Each structure stands twice: as C-alpha cells, then as structure tokens.
Tab-separated table of C-alpha atoms and ligand atoms in Angstrom:
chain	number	residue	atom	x	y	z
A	21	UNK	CA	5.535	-31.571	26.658
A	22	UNK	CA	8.167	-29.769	28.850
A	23	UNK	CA	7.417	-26.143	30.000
A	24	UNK	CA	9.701	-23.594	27.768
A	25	UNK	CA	11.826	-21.964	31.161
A	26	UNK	CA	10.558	-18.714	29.290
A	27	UNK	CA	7.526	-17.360	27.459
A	28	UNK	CA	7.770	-18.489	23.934
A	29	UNK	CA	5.862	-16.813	21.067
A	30	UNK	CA	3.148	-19.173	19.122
A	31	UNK	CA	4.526	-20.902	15.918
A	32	UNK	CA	4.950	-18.778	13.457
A	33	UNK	CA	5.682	-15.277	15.163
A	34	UNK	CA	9.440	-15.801	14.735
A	35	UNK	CA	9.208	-16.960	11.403
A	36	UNK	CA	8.516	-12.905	10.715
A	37	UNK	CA	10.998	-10.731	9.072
A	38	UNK	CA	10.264	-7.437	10.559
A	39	UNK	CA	8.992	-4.785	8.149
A	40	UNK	CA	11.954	-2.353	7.179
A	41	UNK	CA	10.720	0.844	5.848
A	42	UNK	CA	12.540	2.876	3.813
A	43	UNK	CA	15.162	4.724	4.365
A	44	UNK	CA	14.743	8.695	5.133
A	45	UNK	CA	17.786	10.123	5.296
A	46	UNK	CA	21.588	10.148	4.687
A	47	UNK	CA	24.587	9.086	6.315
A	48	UNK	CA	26.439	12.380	7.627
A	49	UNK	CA	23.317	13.934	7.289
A	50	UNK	CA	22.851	17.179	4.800
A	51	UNK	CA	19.681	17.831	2.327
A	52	UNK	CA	17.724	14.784	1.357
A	53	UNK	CA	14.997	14.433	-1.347
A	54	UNK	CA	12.901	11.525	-0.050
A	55	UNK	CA	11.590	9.062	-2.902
A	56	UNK	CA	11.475	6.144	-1.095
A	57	UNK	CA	7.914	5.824	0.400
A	58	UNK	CA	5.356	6.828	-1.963
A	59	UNK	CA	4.759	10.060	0.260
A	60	UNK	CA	2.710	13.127	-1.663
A	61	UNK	CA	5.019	15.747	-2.590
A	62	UNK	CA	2.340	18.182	-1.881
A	63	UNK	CA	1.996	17.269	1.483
A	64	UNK	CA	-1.765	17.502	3.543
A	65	UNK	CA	-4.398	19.546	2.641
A	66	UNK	CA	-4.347	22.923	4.405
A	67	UNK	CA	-7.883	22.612	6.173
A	68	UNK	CA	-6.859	18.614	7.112
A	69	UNK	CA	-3.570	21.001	8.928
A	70	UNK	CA	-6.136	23.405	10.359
A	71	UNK	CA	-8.544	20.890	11.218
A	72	UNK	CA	-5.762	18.557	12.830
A	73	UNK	CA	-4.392	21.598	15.023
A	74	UNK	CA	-7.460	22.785	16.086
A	75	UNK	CA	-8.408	18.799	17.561
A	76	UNK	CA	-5.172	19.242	19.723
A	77	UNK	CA	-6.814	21.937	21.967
A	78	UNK	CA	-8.556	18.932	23.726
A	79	UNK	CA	-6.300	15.718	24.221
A	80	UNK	CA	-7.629	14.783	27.300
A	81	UNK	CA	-10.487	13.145	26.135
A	82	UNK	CA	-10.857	10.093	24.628
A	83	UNK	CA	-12.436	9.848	20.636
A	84	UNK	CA	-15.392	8.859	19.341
A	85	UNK	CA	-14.742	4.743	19.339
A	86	UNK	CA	-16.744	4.271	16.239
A	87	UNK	CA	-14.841	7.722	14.410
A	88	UNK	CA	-18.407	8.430	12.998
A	89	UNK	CA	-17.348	12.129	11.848
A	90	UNK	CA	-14.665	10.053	9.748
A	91	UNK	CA	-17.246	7.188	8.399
A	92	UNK	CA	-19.385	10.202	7.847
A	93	UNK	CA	-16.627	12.050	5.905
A	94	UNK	CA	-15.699	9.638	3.648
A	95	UNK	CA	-19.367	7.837	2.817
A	96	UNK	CA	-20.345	11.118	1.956
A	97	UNK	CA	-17.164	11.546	-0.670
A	98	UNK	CA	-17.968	8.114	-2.173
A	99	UNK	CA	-21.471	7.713	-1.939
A	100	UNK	CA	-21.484	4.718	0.796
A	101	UNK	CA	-23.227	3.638	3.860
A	102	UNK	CA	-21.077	4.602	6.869
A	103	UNK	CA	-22.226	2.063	8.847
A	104	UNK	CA	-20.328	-0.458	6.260
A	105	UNK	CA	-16.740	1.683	6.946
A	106	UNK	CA	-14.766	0.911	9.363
A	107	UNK	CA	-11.462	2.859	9.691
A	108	UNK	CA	-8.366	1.793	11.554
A	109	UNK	CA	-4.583	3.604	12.435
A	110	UNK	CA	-3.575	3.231	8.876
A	111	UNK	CA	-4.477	0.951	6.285
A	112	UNK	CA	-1.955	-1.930	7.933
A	113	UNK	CA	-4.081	-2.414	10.399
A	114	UNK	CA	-7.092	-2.954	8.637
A	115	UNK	CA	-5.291	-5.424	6.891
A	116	UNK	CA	-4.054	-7.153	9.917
A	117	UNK	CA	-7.110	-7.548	11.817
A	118	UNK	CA	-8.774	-9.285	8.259
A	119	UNK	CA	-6.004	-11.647	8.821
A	120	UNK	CA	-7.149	-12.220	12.445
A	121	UNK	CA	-10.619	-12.439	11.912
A	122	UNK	CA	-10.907	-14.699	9.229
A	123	UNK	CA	-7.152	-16.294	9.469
A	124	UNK	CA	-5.892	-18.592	12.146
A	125	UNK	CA	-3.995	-21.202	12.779
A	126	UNK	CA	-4.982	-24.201	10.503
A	127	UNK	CA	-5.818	-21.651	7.332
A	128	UNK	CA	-3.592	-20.146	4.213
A	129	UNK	CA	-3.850	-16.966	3.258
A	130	UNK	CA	-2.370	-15.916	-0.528
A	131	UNK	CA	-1.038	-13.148	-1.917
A	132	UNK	CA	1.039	-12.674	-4.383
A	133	UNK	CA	4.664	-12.362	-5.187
A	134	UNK	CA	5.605	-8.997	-5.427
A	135	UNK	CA	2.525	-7.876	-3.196
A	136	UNK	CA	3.345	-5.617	-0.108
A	137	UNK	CA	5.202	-7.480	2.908
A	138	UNK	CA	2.399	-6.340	5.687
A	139	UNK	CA	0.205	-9.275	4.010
A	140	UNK	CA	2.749	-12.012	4.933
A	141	UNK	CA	3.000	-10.597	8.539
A	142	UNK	CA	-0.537	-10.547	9.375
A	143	UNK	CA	-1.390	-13.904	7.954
A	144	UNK	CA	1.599	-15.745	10.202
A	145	UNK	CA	0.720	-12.952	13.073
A	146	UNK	CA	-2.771	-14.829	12.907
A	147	UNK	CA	-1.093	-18.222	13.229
A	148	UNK	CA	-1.866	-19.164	9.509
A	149	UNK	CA	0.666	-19.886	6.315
A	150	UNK	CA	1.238	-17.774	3.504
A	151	UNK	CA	0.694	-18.572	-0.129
A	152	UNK	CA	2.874	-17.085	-2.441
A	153	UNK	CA	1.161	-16.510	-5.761
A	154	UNK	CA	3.887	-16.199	-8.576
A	155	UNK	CA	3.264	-12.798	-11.225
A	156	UNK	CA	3.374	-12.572	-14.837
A	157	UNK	CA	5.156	-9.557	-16.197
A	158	UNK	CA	5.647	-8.317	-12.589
A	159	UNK	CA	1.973	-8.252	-12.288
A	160	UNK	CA	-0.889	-9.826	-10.615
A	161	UNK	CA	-1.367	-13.096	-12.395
A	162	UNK	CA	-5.329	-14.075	-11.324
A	163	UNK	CA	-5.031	-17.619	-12.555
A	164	UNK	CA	-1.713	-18.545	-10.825
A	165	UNK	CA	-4.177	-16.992	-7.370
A	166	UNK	CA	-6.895	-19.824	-8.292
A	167	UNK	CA	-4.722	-22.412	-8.695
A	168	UNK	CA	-3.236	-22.082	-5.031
A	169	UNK	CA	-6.937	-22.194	-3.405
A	170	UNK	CA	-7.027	-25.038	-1.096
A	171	UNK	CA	-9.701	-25.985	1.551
A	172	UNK	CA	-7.713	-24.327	4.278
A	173	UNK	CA	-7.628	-21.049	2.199
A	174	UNK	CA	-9.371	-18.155	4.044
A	175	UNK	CA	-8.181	-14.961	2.803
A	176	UNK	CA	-6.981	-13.340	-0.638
A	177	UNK	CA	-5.085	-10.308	-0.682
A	178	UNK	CA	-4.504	-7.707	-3.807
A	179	UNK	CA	-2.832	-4.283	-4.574
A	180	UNK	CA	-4.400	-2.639	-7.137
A	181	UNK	CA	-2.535	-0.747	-8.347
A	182	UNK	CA	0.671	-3.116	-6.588
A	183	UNK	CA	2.986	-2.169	-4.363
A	184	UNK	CA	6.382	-1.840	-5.361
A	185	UNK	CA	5.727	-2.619	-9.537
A	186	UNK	CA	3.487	0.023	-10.087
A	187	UNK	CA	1.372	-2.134	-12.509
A	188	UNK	CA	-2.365	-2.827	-11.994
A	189	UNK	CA	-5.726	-5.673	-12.651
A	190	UNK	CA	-8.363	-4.473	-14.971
A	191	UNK	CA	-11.305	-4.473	-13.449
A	192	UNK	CA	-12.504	-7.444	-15.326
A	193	UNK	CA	-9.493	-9.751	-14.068
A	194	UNK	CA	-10.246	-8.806	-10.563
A	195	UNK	CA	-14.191	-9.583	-11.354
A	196	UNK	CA	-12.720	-13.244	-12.621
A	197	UNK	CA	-10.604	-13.656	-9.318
A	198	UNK	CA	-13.595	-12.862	-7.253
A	199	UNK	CA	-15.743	-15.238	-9.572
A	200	UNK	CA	-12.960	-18.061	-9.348
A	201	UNK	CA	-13.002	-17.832	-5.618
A	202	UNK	CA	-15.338	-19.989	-3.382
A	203	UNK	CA	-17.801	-17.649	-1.393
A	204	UNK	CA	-16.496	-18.335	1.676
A	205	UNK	CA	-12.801	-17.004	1.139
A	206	UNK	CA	-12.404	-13.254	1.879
A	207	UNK	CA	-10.766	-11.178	-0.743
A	208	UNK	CA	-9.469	-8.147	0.171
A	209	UNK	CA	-8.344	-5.603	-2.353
A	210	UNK	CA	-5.879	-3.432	-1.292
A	211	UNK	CA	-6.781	0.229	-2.888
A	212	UNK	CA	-3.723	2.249	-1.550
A	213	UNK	CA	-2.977	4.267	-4.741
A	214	UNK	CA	-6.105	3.990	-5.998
A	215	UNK	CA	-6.687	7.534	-6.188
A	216	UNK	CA	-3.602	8.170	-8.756
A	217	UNK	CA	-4.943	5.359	-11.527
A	218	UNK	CA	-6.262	7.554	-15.222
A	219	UNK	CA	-6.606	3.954	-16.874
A	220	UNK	CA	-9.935	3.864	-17.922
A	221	UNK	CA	-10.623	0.088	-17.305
A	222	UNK	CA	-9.524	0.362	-13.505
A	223	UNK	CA	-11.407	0.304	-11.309
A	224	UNK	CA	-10.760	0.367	-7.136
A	225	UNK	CA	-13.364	-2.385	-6.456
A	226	UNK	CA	-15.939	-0.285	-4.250
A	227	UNK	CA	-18.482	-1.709	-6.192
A	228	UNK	CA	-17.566	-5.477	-5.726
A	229	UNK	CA	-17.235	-4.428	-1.903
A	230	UNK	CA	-20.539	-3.212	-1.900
A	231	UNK	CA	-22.550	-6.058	-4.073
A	232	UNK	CA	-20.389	-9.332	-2.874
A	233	UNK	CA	-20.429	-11.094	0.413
A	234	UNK	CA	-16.757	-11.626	0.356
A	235	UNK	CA	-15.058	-8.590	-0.976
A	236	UNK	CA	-13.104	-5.821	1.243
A	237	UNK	CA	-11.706	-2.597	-0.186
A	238	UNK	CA	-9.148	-1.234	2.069
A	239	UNK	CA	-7.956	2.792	1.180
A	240	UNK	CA	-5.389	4.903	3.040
A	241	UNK	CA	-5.031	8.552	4.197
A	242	UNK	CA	-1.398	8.268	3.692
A	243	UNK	CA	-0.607	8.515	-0.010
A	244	UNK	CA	-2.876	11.338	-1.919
A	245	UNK	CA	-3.710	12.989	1.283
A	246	UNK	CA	-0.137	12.995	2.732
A	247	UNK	CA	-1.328	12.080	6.400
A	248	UNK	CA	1.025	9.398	6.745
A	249	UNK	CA	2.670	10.356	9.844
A	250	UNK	CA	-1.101	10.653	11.519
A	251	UNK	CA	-2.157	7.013	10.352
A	252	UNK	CA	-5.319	6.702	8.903
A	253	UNK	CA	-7.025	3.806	6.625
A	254	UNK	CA	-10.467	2.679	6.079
A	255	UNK	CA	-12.316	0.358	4.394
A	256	UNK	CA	-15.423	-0.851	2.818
A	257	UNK	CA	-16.784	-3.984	3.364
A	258	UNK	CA	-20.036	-6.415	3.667
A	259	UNK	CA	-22.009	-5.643	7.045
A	260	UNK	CA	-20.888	-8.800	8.406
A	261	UNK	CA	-17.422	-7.804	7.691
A	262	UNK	CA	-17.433	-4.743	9.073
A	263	UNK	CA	-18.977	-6.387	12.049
A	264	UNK	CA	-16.244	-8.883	12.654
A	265	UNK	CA	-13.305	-6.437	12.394
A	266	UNK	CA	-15.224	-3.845	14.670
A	267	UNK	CA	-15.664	-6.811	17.338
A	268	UNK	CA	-11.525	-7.138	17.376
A	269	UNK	CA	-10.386	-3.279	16.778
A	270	UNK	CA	-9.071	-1.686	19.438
A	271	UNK	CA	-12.007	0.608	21.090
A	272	UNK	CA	-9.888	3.892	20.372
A	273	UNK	CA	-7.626	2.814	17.342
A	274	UNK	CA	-8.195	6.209	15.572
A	275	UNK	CA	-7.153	9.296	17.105
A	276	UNK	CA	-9.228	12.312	17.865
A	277	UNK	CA	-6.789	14.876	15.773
A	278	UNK	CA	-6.777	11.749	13.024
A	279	UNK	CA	-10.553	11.360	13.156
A	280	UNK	CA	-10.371	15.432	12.438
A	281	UNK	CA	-7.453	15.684	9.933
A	282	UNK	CA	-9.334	12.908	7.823
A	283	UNK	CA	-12.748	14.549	7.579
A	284	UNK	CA	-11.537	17.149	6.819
A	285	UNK	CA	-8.979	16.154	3.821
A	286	UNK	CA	-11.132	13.707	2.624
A	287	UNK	CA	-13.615	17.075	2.016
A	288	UNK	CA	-10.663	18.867	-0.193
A	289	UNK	CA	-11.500	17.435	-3.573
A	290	UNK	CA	-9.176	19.979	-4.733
A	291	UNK	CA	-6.277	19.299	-2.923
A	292	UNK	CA	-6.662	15.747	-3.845
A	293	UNK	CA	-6.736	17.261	-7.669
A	294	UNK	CA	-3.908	19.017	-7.484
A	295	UNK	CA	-1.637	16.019	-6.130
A	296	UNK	CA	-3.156	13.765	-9.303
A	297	UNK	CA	-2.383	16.008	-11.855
A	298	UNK	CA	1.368	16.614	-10.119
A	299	UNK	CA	1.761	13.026	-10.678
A	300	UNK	CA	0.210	12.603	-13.757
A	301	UNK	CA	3.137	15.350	-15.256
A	302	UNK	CA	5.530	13.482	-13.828
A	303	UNK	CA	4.992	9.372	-13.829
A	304	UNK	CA	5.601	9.751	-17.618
A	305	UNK	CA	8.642	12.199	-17.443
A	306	UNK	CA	10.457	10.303	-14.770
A	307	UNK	CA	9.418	7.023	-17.073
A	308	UNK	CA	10.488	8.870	-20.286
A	309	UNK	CA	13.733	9.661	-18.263
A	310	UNK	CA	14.852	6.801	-17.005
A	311	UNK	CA	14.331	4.920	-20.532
A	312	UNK	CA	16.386	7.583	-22.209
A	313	UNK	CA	19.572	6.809	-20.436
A	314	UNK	CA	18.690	2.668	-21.650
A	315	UNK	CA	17.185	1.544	-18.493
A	316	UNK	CA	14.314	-0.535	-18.175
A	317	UNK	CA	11.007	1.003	-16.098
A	318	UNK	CA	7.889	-1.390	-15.685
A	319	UNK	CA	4.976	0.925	-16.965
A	320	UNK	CA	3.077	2.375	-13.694
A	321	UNK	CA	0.176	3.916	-12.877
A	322	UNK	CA	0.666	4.658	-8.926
A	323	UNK	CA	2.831	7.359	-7.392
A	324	UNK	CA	6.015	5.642	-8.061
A	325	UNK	CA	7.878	3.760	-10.736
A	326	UNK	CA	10.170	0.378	-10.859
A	327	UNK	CA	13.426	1.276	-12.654
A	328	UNK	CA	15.222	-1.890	-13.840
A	329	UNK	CA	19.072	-2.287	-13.447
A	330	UNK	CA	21.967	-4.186	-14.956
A	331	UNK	CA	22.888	-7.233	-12.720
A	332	UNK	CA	26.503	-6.235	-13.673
A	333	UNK	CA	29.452	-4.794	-10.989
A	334	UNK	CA	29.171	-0.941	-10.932
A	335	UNK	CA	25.778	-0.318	-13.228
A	336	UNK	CA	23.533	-2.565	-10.369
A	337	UNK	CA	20.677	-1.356	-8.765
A	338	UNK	CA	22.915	-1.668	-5.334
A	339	UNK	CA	25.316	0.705	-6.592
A	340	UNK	CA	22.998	3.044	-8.010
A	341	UNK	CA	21.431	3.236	-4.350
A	342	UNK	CA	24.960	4.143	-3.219
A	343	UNK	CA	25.926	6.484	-5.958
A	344	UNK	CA	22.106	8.176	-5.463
A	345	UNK	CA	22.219	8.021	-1.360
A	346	UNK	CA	25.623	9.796	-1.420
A	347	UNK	CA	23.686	12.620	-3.842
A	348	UNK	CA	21.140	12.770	-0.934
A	349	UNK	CA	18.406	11.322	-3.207
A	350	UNK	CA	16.496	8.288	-1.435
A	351	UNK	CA	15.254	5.851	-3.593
A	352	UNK	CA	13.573	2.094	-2.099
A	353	UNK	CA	15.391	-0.874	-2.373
A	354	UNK	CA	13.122	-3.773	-3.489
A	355	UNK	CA	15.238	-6.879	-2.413
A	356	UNK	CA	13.007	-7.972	-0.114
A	357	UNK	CA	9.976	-7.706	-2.910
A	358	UNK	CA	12.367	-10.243	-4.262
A	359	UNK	CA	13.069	-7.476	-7.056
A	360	UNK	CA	16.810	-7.112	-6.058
A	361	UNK	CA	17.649	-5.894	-9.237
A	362	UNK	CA	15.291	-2.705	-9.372
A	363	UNK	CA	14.902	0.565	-7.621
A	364	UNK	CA	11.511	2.083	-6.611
A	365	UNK	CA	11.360	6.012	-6.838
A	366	UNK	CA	8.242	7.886	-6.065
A	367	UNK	CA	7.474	10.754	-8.041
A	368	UNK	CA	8.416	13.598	-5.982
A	369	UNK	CA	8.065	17.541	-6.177
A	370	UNK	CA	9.748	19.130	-9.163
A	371	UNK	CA	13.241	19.988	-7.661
A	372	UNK	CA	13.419	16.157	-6.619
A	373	UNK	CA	12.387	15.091	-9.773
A	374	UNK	CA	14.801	16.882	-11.957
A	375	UNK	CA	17.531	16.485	-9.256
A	376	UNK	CA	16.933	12.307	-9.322
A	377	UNK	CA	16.659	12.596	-13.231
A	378	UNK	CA	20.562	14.023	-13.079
A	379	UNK	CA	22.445	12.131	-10.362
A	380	UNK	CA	19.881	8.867	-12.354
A	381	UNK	CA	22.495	10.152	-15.826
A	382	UNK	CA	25.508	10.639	-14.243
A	383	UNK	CA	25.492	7.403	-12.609
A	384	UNK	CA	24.293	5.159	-15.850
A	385	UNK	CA	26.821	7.960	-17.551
A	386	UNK	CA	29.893	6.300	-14.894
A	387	UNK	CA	30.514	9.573	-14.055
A	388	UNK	CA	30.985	7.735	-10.059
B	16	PMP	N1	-0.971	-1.050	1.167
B	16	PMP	C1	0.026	-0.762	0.339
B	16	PMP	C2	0.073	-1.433	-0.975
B	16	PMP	C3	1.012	0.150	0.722
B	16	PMP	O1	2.019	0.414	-0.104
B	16	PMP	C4	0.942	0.760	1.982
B	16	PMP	C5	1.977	1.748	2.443
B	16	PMP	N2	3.283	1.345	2.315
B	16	PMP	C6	-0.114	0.403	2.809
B	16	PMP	C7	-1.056	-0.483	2.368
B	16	PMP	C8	-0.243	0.862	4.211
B	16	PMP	O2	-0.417	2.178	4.347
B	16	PMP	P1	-0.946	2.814	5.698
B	16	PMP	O3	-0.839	1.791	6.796
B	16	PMP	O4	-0.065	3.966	5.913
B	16	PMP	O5	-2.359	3.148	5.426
C-alpha cells in the first residue's frame, strides 16, 4: 500500500465527533445560572476545600501512583476491598481505558441510545465499532442490549441512572442483562448519579461488581461531591479487572491535591446528605413546574430532568434555549443524545431554580 505523505490516525479516530460540553456562559457576558452539567449546587465539601488546599503546599512531588489514601477512603465508605478500586482523572477515563483493555480493533462494544457520548469515543478510540442499542420509553431497554450480542462483542456499557433522560434499570433488569450476557463480555455500569436515586428497587450494582467476574461499577467525584473541576472517578471491579486497567493507567493519573480532596469528601457523609435532600426538594418541584405550564418531563431520579418541547416554530426546544440563554439561564441541549426536541436542566440552588421556573413560563407563556 502507498505510504500516507503524512501521519494518518488508525481507522476509526476520525470517525469521532468530539465531545461538546455544555455551555457555561452567555454571549455578552452578565450573571449566569448554570444548569447545564449536572454540577452540585452546593458545591465541595468544606474539609474536601481544606484538605485540597492544604495538598498544594507540596507540588513538587509526584503522588502516590496507586492513590492508596483514596482506595482507602472510599473502601472504607462502602465497605470494599481497596485493592479491587482503582481510581482514574474522572470517571471518563475509567471508562476509556475499559474500552482499551478489553476493546480493540476486531470487537463491538454496545451501549445504548440515549447513553452518554464518552462510551462511543472510547470504543472507536480502541479501534472497535459501536453498537447502538435502541430504548423503550427513553430508557434502557435490556432485551434490545441482548439481542445486539455478537461474537465480536466485548464490552457493555450502562448509566444507571442515564445520562441525559434521567430514568433508571431496576436492579432486577440489570441482574437479567448481566445473566443474558456471555461471561466473557465486560459490563460496565456506569454509577454517576448513583448517589441521588430514593427508588427503593435501585440499586448501583456494587454488589454484582463484587460477586461476578464480568461486572465494573464506575462512580464519580464530580456530581454529589462537586469536584468536577479536580477530576476524580473510581471504580469497583473483579481483581482481574482491576489488574488490567492498572497495567494501562497512566502511573500518576490522579493528582496529589485530587487524591486529598477525595478522601477527604468522600469522609463528609453529611455534606453528601445535604446535597441529596437539596435535590430531592427540588427534582419534583422543577418536574411539577415544568408540567404545569403543559410541557412534557420524562420522570427522573438523577440531578437533572428532560423537559419535552413542541417540534413547532417558536415553542421548540431550540428556541427555548435562545429565549432561556438570553435570560442568562443555561440549560443542555440534547441533539446530539439524538433528543433534539428536549432540554436537560439540572436542578440547581434555589435562586436558579425559581429563576428557570419563570423565564421556563414566560417563554411557553410567548411572552418572547
Ligand atoms: N458518566 C456519566 C453518565 C456522566 O454524565 C458523566 C459526566 N458528564 C460522566 C460519566 C463522567 O464524569 P467524570 O469524568 O467527571 O467523572
């Protein structure tokens, strides 16, 4: 074959579409009430702030590789071995380097329709295709997964709760899925907003993590905690998991003031509490609001809600973006969820809230 007169990226890396976060601010600039990324309006725990300034005193140094205060920290919350945790710079890492352990060219990897974008990346960043699984009632549909296993299928991904509807799996669908799935494909349940779920029959899959062979739980410090910005995820996984992904990490990939912040928020039951019970007031008022004025809102049980628009000039969820942008309220497009007709609006702090709630009636009122 003739030489490319340039380095070329292996099949597959342009087929990408690079992940667009959402927006944080406003054109002109001026105040801004951010409801676009599922942050926690009540922002990191004070001793994760302390414990985060304090590591900052020593940069020099390199961390701990393994982040063993971290592992510590967190099997200690949840009752777990540490040496089965293995944390990474965010949870999209984690997620990544399943792809590239167990992915490759040659070998599907499926997830499902409305499930978050980072999936597709790392599974054609690993060389191998994407399955898209369709939903049922913009939610994880477990036999619609089964039916797209193939020999070349390696990995499974699933948000639970998912990431941008909001909805969630029982814990007895997700115990089918694993149960439909040969032993040798690697599910990997995605536990993001796991921490803001009151349904009683949910369940974050730690113990299927623990018991199966082929079962990853993957959390993150940047919802509940509010650590976003310091990147922080970990997971919980078979030994031999955990062995693999440690083999391809990057020696350092968590940062001392991370490893610090972490252990220390992760400690703060009460913070975490406190930023449950905010959104446990408000999922059903912003809900109850947004169905008042006559729009639809898939029923959630995450930190954010999927408000349903008219496909109709002037009432669409486009021009509701517009209308709310130019109020300085940022809500999340979902076009590229293939939802191009919805909005997704994390439940902010109160003045947010009740600020979205108004410029949300004016515009359904056409008062644009
Ligand atoms: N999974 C889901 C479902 C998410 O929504 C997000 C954040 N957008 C992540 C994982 C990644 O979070 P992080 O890398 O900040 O841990």
């Amino acid at each position: 074959a003739p030489r490319p007169a340039r380095p070329e990226p292996r099949p597959g890396v342009l087929a990408i579409d690079t992940y667009v976060p959402g927006k944080s601010g406003r054109p002109g600039g001026g105040k801004v009430y951010k409801l676009s990324s599922n942050e926690t309006p009540l922002g990191p725990s004070p001793a994760a702030l302390a414990a985060l300034h304090a590591a900052t005193a020593k940069l020099e140094t390199y961390p701990d590789g393994r982040a063993t205060a971290l592992r510590t920290a967190i099997a200690r919350r949840y009752g777990l071995d540490p040496e089965r945790i293995v944390c990474g710079a965010g949870s999209d890492e984690l997620l990544s380097l399943l792809a590239y352990a167990y992915g490759g060219p040659g070998t599907e990897g499926i997830y499902s329709e409305h499930g978050f974008l980072v999936y597709r990346i790392a599974i054609l960043a690993s060389g191998g295709e994407p399955v898209v699984a369709p939903e049922r009632d913009l939610t994880v549909d477990v036999d619609a997964i089964l039916a797209r296993v193939t020999d070349r299928t390696r990995i499974v991904y699933v948000t639970n709760p998912n990431n941008p509807t909001g909805t969630y799996l029982p814990f007895d669908e997700i115990r089918r899925l694993h149960a439909g799935l040969p032993p040798h494909v690697l599910l990997v349940i995605d536990g993001a907003y796991a921490e803001y779920v009151r349904a009683n029959d949910y369940s974050a899959g730690l113990e299927l993590a623990l018991e199966a062979e082929n079962v990853v739980m993957t959390r993150t410090f940047s919802k509940i905690h509010g650590l976003a910005a310091v990147r922080i995820g970990w997971m919980v996984a078979p030994a031999h998991v955990a062995d693999a992904v440690n083999r391809i990490r990057g020696p350092f990939n968590v940062s001392g003031p991370a490893i610090a912040a972490g252990s220390a928020a992760i400690a703060d039951e009460a913070h975490m509490a406190a930023a449950a019970a905010h959104n446990s007031e408000w999922l059903p008022k912003l809900t109850e609001g947004a169905r008042a004025l006559g729009l639809a809102v898939t029923p959630s049980v995450a930190n954010f809600l999927l408000i349903h628009f008219p496909d109709a000039p002037g009432r669409s969820a486009e021009d509701a973006d517009a209308f709310l942008t130019e109020r300085g309220l940022i809500t999340r497009r979902v076009t590229a969820y293939g939802l191009p007709n919805a909005l997704r609006v994390t439940v902010a702090g109160a003045e947010a809230n009740t600020a979205f709630l108004a410029a949300l009636g004016d515009f359904v009122r056409g008062q644009h």
